[in-house]
mmCIF file of C-alpha atoms in Angstrom:
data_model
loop_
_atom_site.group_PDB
_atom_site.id
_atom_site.type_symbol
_atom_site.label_atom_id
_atom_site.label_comp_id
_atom_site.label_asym_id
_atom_site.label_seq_id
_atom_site.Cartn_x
_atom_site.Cartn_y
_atom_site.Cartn_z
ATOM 1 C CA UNK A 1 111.384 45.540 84.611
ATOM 2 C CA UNK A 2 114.155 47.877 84.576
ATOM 3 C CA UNK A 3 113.327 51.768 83.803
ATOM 4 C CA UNK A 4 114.816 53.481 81.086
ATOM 5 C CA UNK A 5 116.909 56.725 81.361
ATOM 6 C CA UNK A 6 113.935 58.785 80.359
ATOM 7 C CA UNK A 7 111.681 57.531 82.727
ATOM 8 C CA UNK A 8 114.445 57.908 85.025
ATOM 9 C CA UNK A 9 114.840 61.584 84.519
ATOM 10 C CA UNK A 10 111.206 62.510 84.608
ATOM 11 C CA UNK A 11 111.049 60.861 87.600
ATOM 12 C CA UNK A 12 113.885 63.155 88.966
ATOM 13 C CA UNK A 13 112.128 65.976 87.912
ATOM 14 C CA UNK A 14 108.652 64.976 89.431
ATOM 15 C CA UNK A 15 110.205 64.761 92.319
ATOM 16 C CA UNK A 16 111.950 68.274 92.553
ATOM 17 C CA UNK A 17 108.938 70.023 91.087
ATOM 18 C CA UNK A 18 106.521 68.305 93.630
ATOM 19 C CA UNK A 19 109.576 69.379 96.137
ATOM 20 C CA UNK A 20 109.660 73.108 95.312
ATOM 21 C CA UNK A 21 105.842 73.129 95.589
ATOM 22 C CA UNK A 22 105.793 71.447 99.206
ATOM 23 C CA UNK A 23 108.832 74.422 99.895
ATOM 24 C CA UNK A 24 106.590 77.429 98.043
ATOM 25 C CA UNK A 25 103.356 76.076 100.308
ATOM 26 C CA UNK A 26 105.224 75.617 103.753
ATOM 27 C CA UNK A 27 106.867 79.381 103.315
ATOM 28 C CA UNK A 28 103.511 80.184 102.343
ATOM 29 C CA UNK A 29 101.663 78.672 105.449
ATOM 30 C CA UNK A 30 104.809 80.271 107.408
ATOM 31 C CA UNK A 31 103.799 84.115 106.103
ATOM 32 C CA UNK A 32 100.279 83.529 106.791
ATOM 33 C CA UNK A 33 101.362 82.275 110.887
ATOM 34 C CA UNK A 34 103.621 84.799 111.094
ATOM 35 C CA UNK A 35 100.999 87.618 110.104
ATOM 36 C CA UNK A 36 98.381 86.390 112.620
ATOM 37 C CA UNK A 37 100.644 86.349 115.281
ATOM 38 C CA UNK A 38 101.359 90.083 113.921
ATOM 39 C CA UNK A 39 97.265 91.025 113.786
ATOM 40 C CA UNK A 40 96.807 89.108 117.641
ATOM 41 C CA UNK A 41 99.623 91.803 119.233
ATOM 42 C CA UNK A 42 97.913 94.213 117.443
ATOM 43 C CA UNK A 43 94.843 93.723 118.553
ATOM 44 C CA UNK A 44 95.566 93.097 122.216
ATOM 45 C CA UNK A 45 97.517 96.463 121.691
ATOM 46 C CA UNK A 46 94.338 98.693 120.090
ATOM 47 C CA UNK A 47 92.078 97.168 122.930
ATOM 48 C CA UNK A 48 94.362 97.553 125.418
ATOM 49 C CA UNK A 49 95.528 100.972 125.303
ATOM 50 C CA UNK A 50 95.118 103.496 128.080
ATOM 51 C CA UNK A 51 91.623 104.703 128.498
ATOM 52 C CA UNK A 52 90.957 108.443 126.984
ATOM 53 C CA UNK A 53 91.121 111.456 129.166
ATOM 54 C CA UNK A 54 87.729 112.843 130.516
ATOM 55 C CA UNK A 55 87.458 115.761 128.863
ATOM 56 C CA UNK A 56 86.810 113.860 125.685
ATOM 57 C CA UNK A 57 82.756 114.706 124.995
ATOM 58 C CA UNK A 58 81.208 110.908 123.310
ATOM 59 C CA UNK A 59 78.468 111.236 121.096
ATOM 60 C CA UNK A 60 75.095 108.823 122.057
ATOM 61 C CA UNK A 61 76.042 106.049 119.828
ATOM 62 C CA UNK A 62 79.559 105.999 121.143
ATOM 63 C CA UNK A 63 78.666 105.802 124.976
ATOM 64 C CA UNK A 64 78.858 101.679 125.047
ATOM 65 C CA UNK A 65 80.466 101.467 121.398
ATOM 66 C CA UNK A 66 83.518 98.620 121.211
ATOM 67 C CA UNK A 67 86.927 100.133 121.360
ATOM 68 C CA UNK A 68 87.206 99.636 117.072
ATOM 69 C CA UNK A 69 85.364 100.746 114.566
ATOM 70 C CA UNK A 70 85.360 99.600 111.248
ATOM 71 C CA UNK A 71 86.868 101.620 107.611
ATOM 72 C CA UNK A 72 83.262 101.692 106.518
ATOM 73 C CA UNK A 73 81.905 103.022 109.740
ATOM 74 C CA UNK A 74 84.695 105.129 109.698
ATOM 75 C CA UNK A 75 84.068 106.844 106.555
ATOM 76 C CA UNK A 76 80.452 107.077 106.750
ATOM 77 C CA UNK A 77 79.655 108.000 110.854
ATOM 78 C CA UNK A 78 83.413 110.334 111.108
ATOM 79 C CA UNK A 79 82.927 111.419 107.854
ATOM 80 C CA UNK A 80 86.976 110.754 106.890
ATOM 81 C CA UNK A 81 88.042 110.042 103.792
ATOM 82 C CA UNK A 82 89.877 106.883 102.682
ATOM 83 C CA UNK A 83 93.362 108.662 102.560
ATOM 84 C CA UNK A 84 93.149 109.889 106.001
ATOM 85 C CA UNK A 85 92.723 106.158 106.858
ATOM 86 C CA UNK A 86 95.587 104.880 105.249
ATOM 87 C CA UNK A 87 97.880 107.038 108.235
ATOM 88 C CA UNK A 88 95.842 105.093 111.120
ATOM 89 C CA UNK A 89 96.293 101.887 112.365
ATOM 90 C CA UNK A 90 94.572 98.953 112.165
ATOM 91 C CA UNK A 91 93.972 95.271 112.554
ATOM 92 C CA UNK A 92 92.851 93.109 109.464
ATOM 93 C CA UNK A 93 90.332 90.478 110.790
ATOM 94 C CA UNK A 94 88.823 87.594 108.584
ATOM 95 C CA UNK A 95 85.950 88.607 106.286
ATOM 96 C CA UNK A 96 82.765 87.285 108.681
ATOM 97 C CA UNK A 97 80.103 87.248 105.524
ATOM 98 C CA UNK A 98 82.527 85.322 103.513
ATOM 99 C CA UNK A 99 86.639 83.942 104.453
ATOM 100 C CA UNK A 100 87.870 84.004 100.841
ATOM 101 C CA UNK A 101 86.688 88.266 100.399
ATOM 102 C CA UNK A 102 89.523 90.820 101.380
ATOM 103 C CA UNK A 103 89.891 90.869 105.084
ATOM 104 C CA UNK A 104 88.253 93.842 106.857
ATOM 105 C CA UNK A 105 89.908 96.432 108.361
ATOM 106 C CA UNK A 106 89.282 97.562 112.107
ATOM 107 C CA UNK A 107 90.263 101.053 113.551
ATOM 108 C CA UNK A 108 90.843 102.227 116.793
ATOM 109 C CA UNK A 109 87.512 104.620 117.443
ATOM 110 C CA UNK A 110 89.527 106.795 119.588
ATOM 111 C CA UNK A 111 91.867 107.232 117.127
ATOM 112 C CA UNK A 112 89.660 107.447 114.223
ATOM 113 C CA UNK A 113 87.516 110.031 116.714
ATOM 114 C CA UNK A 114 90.549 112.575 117.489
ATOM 115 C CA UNK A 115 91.463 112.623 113.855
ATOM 116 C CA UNK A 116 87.513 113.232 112.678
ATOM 117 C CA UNK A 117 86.756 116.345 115.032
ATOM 118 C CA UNK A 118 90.103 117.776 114.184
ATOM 119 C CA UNK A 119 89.945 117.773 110.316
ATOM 120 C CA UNK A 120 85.550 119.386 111.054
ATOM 121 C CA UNK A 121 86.947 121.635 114.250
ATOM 122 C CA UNK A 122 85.597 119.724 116.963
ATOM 123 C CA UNK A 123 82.331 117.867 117.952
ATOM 124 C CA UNK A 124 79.829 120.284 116.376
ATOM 125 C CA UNK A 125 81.964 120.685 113.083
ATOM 126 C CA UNK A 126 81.184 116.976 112.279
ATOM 127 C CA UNK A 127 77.705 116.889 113.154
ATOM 128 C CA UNK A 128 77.881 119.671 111.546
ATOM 129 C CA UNK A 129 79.574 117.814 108.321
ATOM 130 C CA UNK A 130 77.571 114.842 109.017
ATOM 131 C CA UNK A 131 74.321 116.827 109.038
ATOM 132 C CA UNK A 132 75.407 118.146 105.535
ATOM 133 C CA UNK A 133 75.926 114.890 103.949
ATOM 134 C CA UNK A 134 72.900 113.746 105.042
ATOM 135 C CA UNK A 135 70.770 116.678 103.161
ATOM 136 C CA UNK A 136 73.052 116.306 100.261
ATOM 137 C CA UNK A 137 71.650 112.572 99.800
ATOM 138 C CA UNK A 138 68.193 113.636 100.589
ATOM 139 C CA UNK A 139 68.525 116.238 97.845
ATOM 140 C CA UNK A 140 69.898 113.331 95.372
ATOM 141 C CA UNK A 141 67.491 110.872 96.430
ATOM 142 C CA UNK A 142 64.527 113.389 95.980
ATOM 143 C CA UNK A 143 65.486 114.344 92.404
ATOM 144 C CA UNK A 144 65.877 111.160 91.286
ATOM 145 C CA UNK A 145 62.976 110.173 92.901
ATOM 146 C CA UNK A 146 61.367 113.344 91.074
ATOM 147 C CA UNK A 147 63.001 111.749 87.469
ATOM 148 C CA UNK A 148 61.149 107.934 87.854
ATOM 149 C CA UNK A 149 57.941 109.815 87.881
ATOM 150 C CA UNK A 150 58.331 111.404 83.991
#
């Protein structure tokens, strides 16, 4: 059975599109190596930097704490907002709850520390700050406890 010319040509054309697709997914799978390789120096340079000097006072929780600290622990213990943690750096990690949600973002607490008491003026500014924030949601929790009620 001999093919004709059109079957010929779509043929041809199978074959290149099923071509670029195996080129698009290698370059793909390529990135992707490339920017774990990128996230593993990263990491082995966060938790490998120099240890902090001594004067540095550590809060209870932060006595035996690991060496990063994630953006949502960030924002809510340091009390930083999400712009000052767009200047730090940090390691993107696979999602543990779920692999296909964004990847989460891990900070270096020292870091993440220095920046916190300077933007509240030192240690007691951000318990201070964090203090605040805490009787702020008490106050909101309270009156819309005080609004189920009516």
């Amino acid at each position: 059975m001999e093919l004709t010319e059109e079957q010929r040509e779509r043929i041809r054309k199978n074959r290149e599109r099923a071509m670029e697709l195996k080129r698009k997914r290698m370059e793909k799978e390529e990135e992707e190596k490339k920017k774990k390789e990128e996230n593993k120096r990263k990491m082995a340079r966060l938790c490998t930097t120099e240890p902090e000097e001594d004067n540095v006072e550590l809060e209870e929780f932060e006595v035996k704490a690991s060496l990063l600290v994630s953006k949502k622990e960030a924002m809510q213990t340091y009390c930083l907002p999400e712009g000052t943690l767009q200047v730090c750096d940090y390691v993107e990690k696979q999602n543990p709850h779920h692999k296909g949600w964004t990847p989460m973002k891990l900070y270096q607490r020292a870091e993440i520390r220095r920046r916190a008491r300077k933007r509240f003026g030192g240690l007691p500014g951000l318990i201070a700050e964090r203090n605040r924030r805490a009787d702020n949601r008490l106050k909101k929790d309270l009156e819309q406890a005080k609004n189920i009620f009516n």
